[in-house]
Tab-separated table of C-alpha atoms in Angstrom:
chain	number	residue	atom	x	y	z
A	1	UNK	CA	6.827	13.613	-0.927
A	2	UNK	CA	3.919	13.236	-3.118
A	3	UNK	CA	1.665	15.784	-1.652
A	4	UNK	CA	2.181	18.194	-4.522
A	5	UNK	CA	1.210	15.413	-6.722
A	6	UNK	CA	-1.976	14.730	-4.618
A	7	UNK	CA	-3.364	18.477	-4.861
A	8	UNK	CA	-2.757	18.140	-8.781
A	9	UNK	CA	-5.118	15.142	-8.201
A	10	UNK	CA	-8.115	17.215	-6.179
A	11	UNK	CA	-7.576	19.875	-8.414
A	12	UNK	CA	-8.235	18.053	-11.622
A	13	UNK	CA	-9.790	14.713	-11.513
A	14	UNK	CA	-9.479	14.767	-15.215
A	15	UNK	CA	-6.024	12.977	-14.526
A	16	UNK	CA	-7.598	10.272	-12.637
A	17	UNK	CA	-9.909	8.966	-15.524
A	18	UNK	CA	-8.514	5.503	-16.036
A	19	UNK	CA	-8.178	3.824	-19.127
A	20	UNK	CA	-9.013	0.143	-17.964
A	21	UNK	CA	-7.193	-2.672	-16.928
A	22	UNK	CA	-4.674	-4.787	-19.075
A	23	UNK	CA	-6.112	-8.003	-19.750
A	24	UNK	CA	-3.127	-9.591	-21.667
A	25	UNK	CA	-1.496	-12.749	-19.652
A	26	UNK	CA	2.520	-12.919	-19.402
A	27	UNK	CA	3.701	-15.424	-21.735
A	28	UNK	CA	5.819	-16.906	-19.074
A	29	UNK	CA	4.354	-19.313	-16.786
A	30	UNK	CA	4.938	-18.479	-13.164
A	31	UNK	CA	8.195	-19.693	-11.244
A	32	UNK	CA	7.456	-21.573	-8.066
A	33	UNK	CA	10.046	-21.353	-6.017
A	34	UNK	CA	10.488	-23.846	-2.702
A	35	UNK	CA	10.684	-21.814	0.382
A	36	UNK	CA	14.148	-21.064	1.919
A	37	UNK	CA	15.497	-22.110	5.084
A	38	UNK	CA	13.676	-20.810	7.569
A	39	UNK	CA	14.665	-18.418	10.374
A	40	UNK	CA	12.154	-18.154	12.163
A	41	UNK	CA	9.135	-20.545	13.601
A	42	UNK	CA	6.329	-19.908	11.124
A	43	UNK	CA	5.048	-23.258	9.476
A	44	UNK	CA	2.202	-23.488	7.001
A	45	UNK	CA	0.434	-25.272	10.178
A	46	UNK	CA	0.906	-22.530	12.716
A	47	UNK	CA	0.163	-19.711	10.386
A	48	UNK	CA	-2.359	-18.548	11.796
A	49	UNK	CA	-1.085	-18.097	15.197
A	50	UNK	CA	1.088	-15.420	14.005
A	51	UNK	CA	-1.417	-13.581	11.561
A	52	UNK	CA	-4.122	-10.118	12.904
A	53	UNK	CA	-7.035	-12.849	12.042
A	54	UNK	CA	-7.524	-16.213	13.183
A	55	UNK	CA	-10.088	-16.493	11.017
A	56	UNK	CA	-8.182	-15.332	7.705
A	57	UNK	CA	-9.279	-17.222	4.864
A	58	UNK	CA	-7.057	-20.077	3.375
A	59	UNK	CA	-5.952	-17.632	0.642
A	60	UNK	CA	-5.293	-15.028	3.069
A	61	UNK	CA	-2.752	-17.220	5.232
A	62	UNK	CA	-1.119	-18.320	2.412
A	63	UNK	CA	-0.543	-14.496	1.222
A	64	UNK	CA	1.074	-13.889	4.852
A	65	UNK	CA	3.109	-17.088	4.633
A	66	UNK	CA	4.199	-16.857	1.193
A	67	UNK	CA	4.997	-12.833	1.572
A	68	UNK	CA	7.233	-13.961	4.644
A	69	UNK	CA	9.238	-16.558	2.953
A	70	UNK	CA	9.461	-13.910	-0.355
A	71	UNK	CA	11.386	-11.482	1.902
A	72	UNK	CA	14.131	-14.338	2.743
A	73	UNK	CA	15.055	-14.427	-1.210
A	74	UNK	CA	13.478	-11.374	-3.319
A	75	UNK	CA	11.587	-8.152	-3.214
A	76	UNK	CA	8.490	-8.231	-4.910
A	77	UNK	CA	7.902	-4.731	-7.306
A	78	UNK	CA	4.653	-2.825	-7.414
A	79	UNK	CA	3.009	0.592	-7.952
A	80	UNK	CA	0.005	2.669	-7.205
A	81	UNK	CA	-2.866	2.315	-9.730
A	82	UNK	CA	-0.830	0.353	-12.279
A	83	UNK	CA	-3.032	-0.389	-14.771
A	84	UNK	CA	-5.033	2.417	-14.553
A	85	UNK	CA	-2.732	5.478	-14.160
A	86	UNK	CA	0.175	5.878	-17.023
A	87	UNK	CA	3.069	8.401	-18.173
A	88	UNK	CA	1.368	10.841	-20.841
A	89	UNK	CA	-1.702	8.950	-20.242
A	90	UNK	CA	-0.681	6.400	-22.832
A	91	UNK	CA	-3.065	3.278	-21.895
A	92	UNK	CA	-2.748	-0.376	-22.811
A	93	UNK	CA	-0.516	-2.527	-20.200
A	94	UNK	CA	0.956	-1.072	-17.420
A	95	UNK	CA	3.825	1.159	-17.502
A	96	UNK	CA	6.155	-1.459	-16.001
A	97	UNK	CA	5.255	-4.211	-18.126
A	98	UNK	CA	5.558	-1.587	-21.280
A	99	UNK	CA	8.890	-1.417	-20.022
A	100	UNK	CA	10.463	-5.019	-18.590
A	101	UNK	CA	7.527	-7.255	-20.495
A	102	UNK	CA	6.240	-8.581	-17.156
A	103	UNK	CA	3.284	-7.135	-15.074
A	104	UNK	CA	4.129	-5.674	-11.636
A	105	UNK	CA	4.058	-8.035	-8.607
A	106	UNK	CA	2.082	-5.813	-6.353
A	107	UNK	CA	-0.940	-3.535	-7.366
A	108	UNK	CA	-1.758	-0.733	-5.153
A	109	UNK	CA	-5.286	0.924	-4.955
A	110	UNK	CA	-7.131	3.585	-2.551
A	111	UNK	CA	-10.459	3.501	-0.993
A	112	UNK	CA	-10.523	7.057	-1.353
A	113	UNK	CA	-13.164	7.139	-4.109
A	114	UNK	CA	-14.797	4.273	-3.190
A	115	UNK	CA	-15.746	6.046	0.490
A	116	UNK	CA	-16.545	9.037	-0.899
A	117	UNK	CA	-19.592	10.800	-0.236
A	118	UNK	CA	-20.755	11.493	-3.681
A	119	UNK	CA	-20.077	7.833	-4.534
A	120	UNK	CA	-24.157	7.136	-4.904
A	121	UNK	CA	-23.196	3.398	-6.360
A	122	UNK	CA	-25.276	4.340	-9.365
A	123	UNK	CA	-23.790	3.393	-12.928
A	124	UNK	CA	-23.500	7.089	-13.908
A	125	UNK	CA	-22.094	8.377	-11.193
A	126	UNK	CA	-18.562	9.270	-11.465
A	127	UNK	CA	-17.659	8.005	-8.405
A	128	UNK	CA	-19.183	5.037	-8.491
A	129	UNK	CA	-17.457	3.835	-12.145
A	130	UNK	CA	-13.750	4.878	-10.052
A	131	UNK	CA	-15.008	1.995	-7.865
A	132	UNK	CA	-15.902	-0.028	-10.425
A	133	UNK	CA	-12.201	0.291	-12.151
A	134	UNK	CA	-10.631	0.291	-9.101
A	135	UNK	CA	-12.810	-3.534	-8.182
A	136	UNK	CA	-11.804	-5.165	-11.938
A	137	UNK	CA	-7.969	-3.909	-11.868
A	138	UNK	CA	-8.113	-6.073	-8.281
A	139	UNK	CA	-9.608	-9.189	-9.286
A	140	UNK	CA	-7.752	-8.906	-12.828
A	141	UNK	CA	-4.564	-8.110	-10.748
A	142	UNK	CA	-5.539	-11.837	-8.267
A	143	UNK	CA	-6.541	-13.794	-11.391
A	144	UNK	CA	-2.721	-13.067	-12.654
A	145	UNK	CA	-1.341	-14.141	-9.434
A	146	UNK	CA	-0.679	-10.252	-8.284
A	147	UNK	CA	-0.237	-9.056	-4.452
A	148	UNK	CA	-3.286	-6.291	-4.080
A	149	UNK	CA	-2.928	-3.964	-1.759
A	150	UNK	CA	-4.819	-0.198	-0.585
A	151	UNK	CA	-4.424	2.451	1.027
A	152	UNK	CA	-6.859	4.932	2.298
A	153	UNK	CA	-7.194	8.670	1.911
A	154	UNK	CA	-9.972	9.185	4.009
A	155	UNK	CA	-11.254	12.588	3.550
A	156	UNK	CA	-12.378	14.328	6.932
A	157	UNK	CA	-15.098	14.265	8.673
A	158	UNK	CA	-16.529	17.829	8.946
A	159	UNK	CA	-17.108	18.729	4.925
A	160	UNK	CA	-15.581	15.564	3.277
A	161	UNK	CA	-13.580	17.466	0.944
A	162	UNK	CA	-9.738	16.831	1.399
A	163	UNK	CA	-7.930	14.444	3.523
A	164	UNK	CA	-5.186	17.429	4.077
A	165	UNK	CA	-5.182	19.261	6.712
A	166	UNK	CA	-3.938	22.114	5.581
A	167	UNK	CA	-7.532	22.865	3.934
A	168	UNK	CA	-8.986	22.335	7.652
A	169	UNK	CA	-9.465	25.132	10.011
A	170	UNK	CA	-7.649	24.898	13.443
A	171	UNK	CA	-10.418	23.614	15.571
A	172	UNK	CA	-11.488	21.214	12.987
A	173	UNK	CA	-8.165	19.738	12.902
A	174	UNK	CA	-7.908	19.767	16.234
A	175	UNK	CA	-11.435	17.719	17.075
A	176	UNK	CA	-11.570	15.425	13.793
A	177	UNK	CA	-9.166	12.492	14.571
A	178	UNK	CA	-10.567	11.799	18.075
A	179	UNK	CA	-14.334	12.215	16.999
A	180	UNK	CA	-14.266	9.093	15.071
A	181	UNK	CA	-13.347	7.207	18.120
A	182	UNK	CA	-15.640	5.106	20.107
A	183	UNK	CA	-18.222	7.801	21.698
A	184	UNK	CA	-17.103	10.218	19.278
A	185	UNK	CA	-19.207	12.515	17.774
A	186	UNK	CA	-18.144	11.376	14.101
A	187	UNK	CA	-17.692	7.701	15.295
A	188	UNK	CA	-21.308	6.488	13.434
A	189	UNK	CA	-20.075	8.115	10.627
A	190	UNK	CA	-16.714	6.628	10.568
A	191	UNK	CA	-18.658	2.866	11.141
A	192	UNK	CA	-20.500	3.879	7.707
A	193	UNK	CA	-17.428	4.290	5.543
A	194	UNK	CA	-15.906	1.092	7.611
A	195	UNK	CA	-19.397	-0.537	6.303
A	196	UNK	CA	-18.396	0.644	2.857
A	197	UNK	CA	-14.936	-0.877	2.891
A	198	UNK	CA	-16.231	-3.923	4.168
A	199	UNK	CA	-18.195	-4.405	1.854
A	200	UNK	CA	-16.320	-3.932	-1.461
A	201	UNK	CA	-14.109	-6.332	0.183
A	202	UNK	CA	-16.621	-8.857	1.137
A	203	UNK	CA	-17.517	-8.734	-2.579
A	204	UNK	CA	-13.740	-9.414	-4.350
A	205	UNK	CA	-14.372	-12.407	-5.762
A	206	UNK	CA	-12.126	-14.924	-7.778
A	207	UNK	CA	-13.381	-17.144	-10.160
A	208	UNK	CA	-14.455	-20.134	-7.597
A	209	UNK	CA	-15.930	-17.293	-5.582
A	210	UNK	CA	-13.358	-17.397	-2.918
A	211	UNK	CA	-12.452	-14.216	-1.154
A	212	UNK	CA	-9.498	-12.033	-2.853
A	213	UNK	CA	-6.997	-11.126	0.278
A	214	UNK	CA	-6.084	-7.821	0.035
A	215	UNK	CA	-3.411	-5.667	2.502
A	216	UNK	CA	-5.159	-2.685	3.702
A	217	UNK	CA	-3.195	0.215	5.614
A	218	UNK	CA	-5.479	2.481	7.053
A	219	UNK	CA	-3.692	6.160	8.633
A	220	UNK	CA	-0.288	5.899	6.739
A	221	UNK	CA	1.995	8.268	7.474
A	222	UNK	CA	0.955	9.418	10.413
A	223	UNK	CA	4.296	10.595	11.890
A	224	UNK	CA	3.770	13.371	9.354
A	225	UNK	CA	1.141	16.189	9.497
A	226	UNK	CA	0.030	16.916	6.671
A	227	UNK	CA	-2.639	14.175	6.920
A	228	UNK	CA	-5.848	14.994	9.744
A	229	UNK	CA	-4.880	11.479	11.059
A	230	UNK	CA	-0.812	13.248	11.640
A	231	UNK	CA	1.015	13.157	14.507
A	232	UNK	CA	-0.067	16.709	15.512
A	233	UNK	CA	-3.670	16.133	15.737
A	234	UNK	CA	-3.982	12.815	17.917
A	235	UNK	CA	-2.108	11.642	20.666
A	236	UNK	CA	-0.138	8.129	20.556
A	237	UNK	CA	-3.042	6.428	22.689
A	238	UNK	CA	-5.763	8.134	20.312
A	239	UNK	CA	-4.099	6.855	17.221
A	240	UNK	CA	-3.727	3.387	18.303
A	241	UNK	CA	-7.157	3.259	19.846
A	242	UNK	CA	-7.999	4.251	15.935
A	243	UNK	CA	-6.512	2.019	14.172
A	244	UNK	CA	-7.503	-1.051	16.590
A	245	UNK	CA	-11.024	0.119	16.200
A	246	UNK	CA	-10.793	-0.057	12.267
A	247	UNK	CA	-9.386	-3.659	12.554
A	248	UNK	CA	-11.663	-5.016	15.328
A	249	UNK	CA	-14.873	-3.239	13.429
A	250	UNK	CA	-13.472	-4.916	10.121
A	251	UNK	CA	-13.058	-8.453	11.526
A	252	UNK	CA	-15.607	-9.320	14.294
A	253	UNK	CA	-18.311	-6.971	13.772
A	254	UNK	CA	-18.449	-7.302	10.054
A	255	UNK	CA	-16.560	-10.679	9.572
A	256	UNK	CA	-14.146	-9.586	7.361
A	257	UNK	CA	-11.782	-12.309	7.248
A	258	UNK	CA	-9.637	-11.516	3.578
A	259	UNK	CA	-7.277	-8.804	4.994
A	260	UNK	CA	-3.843	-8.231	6.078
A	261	UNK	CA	-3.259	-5.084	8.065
A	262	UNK	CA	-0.007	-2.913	7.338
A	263	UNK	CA	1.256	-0.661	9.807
A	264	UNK	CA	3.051	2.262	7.563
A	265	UNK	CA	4.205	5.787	9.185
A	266	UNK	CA	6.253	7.700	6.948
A	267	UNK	CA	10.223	7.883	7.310
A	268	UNK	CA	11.102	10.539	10.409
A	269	UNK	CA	11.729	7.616	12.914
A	270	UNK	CA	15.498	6.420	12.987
A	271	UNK	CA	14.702	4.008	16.094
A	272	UNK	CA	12.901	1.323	16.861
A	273	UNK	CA	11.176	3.057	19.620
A	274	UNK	CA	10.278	6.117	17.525
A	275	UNK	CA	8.823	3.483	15.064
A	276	UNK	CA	6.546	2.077	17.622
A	277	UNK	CA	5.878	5.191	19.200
A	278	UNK	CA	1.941	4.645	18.193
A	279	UNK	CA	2.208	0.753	17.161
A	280	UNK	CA	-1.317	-0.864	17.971
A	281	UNK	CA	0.321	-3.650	19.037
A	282	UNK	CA	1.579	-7.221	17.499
A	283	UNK	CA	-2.068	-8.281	17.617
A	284	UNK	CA	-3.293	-5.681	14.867
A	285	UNK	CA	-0.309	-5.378	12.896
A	286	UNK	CA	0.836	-8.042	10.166
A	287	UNK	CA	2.875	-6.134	7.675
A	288	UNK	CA	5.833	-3.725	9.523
A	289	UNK	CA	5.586	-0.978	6.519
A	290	UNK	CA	7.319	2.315	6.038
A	291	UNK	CA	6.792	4.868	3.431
A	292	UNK	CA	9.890	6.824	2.484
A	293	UNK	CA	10.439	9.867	-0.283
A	294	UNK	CA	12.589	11.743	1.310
A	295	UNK	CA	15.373	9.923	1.804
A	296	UNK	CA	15.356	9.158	-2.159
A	297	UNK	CA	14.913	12.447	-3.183
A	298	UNK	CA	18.671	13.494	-4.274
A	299	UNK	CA	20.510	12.574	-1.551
A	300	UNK	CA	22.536	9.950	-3.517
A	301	UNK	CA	24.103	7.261	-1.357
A	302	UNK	CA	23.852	9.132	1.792
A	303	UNK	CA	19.913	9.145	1.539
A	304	UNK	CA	20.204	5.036	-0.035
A	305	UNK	CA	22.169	4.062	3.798
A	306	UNK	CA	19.626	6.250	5.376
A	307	UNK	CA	16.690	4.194	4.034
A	308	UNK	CA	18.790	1.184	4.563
A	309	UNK	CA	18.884	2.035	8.052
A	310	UNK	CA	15.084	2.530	8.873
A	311	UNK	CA	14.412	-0.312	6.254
A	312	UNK	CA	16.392	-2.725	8.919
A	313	UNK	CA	14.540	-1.560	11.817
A	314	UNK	CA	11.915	-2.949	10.245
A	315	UNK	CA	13.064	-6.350	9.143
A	316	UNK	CA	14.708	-6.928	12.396
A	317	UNK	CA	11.601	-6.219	14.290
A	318	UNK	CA	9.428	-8.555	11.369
A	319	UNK	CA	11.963	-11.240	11.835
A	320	UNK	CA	12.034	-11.233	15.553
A	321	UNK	CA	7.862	-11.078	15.677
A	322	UNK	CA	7.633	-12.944	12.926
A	323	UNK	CA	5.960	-9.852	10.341
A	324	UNK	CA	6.345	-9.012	7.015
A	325	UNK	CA	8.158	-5.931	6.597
A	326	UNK	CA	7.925	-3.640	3.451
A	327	UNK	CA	8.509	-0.616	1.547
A	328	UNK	CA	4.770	0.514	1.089
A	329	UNK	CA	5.628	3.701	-0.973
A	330	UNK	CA	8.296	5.333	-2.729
A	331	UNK	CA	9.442	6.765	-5.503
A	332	UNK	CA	11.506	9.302	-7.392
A	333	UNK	CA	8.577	11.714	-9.700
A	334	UNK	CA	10.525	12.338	-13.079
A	335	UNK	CA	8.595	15.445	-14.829
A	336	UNK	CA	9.564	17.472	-17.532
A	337	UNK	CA	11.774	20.350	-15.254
A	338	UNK	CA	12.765	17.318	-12.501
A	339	UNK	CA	15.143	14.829	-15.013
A	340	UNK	CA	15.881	11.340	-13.945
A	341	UNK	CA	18.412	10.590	-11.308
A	342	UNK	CA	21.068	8.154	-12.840
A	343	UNK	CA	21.059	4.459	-11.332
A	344	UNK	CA	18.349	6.086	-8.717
A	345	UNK	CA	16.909	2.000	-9.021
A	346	UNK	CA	19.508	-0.247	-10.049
A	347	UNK	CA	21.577	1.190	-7.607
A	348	UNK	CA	20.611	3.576	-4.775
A	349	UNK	CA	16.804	1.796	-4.251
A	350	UNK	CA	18.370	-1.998	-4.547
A	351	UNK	CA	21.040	-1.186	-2.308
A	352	UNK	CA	18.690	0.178	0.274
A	353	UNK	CA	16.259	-2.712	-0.390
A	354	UNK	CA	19.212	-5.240	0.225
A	355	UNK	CA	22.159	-4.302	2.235
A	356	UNK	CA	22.880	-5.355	5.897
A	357	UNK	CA	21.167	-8.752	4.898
A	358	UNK	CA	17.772	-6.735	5.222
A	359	UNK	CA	14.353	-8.811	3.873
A	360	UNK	CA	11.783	-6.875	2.675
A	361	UNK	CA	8.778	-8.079	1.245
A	362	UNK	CA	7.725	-5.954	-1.695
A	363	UNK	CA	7.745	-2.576	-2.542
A	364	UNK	CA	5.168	0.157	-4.024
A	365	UNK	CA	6.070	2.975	-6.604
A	366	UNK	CA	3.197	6.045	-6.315
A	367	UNK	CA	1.319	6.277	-10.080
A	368	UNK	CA	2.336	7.822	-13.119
A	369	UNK	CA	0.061	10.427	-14.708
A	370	UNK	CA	0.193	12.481	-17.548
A	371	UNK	CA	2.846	15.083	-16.458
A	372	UNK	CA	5.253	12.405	-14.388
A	373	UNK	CA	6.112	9.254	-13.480
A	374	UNK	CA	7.196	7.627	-10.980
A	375	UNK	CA	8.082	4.340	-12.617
A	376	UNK	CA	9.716	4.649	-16.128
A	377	UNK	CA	7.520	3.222	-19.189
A	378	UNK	CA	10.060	1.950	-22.195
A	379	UNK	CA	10.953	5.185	-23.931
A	380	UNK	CA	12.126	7.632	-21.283
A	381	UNK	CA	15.622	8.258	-20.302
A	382	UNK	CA	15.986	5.978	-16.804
A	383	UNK	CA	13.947	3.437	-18.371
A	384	UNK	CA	16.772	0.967	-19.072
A	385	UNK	CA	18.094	1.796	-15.287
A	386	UNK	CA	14.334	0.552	-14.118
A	387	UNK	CA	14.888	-2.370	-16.253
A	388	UNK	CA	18.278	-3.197	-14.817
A	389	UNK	CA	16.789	-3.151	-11.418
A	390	UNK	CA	13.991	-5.939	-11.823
A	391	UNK	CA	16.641	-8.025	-13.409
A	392	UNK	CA	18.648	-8.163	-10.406
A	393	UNK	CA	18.762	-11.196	-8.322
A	394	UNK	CA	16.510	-9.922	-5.413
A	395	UNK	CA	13.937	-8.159	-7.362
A	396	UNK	CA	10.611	-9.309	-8.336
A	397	UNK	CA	7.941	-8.921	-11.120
A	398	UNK	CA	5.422	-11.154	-11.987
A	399	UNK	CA	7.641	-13.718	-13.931
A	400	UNK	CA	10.030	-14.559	-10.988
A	401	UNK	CA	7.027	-14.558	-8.134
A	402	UNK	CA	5.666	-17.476	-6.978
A	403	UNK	CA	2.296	-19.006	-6.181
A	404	UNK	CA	1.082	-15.837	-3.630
A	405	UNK	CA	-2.463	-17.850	-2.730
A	406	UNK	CA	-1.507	-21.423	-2.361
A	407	UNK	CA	0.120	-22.587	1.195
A	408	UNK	CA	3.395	-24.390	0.113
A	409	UNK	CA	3.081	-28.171	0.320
């Protein structure tokens, strides 16, 4: 899990001081690629029937459409804070392109700062120029043709200090999940950090001022508990009243309309009925997600089939409901006392991204920072094995991804 890795990240922001966004183009023009044969009913005409928002912007059906048909052929590649977090701190492009020569497919970001209550939105606040980064690196990341895509580490409601809640006391973690419900005592002031999120996303812009679509996944891994959204602090009906509050807030009362939701507990479920245990329903969901560490971390083949497993639950149910499914985090963190597992991409990842005739849509790698990494730059020991793996016929960077915000003709 990355939890270790978060505290090192509340501890000392220093780490999270980003060094801008890569502005170089790839070389190589982008590969269109004509959709394969279909299995399932979606068209580009009845996209919308099938999509959270019936409203969704053109650009934002043809992300869903195009991210469905990617999943019948490749895997698009990604990772958290790409070109803004690197190994050693060593700016420039992003680690993956420093390594393969191609930008990553998907870009992950965080609300976190963004939502933050010491995030003034003055120029020299702190805060504020994390939001700032965190805005360019997405409409730098659309203008290249990239996937964007955020999470949210909400810190809690009583002090606003740490999404964990193992720096709550018992009755706050008891009370804090359900007061931001409707007639909740925090629920106002969970509508004001919805307000905030709506409106940095109101505001991502391309350059003919349409609407960037991002995937936003609010209360991921909530099977776990070491989140105040987990499992042990909210009941199933609490946490799905949550989450469909955050989407119906988000599109009709602020008109959000750029936005694909992702559904994404962590890996514990080995059913389908343990993995909709506290599903919100076909109507709020578009992207069937799961985030899985544990099953990477050194359990060789036996932890691959195991992610294999849960990774088909999911891309039976997407193809069968017609969702996207992906692999919304993971990662193997390579530090100087925890060496490289050999073939841990090439081999155990792709084969769990791939066997059993599984699609999944893309897949997110957690940041690199100055003492680890998650995804090998060009002069560490795995980096050729990372290198392997995005050659490989189902994977994905930039170079081999096609037109993500045009409906196919």
């Amino acid at each position: 899990m990355k939890r270790s890795f978060f505290k090192i990240i509340l501890l000392s922001l220093s780490v999270l001081i980003f060094n801008g966004c890569s502005s170089d183009k790839d070389s190589t023009d982008e590969i269109i690629i004509d959709p394969p044969t279909q299995d399932d009913p979606l068209t580009t005409q009845n996209v919308l029937s099938y999509m959270v928002d019936a409203n969704a912007t053109k650009e934002t059906q043809a992300l869903f459409y195009n991210l469905k048909r990617l999943a019948q052929t490749k895997t698009a590649i990604g990772q958290q804070d790409a070109f803004n977090s690197f190994y050693q701190d060593a700016g420039g492009d992003s680690d993956i392109k420093k390594n393969t020569g191609f930008d990553p497919a998907v870009l992950g970001s965080d609300f976190m700062f963004i939502t933050d209550k010491n995030n003034n939105e003055q120029l020299n606040n702190w805060f504020y120029q994390q939001e700032q980064k965190i805005v360019a690196a997405t409409k730098n990341a659309y203008a290249k043709g990239i996937i964007n895509t955020f999470s949210w580490h909400l810190r809690e409601p009583n002090k606003e200090e740490s999404f964990y809640a193992s720096d709550m006391t018992a009755e706050q973690k008891s009370t804090a999940f359900r007061s931001i419900l409707a007639g909740g005592a925090n629920n106002e002031w969970y509508k004001k950090k919805l307000d905030k999120v709506a409106k940095v996303i109101s505001n991502l812009k391309g350059s003919n001022g349409e609407l960037i679509p991002i995937i936003f996944r609010p209360f991921h891994e909530f099977d776990g508990s070491w989140f105040w959204w987990g499992a042990d602090y909210s009941t199933a009906e609490e946490y799905k009243k949550a989450y469909q509050f955050t989407v119906d807030y988000l599109k009709n009362t602020k008109g959000v309309h750029n936005i694909l939701y992702a559904f994404s507990p962590d890996n514990s479920y080995t059913t389908e009925t343990n993995y909709l245990s506290r599903y919100p329903g076909d109507k709020y969901v578009d992207i069937i997600g799961m985030d899985n560490y544990g099953d990477f971390n050194n359990q060789g083949q036996t932890g691959s089939d195991k992610a294999n497993a849960k990774l088909k639950i999911l891309s039976d149910y997407a193809k069968a409901k017609v969702k996207i499914a992906a692999l919304t985090e993971t990662g193997y963190r390579v530090t100087t006392s925890t060496p490289a597992i050999t073939d841990w991409f090439s081999t155990l990842l792709y084969n769990a991204l791939t066997k059993n005739d599984i699609q999944i849509s893309y897949v997110v790698f957690w940041n690199n920072n100055a003492d680890g990494y998650y995804v090998p730059n060009g002069t560490v020991s795995n980096a050729a094995d990372f290198k392997t793996y995005s050659l490989k016929t189902k994977s994905a960077l930039l170079n081999s991804l096609p037109k993500m915000y045009e409906m196919a003709k």
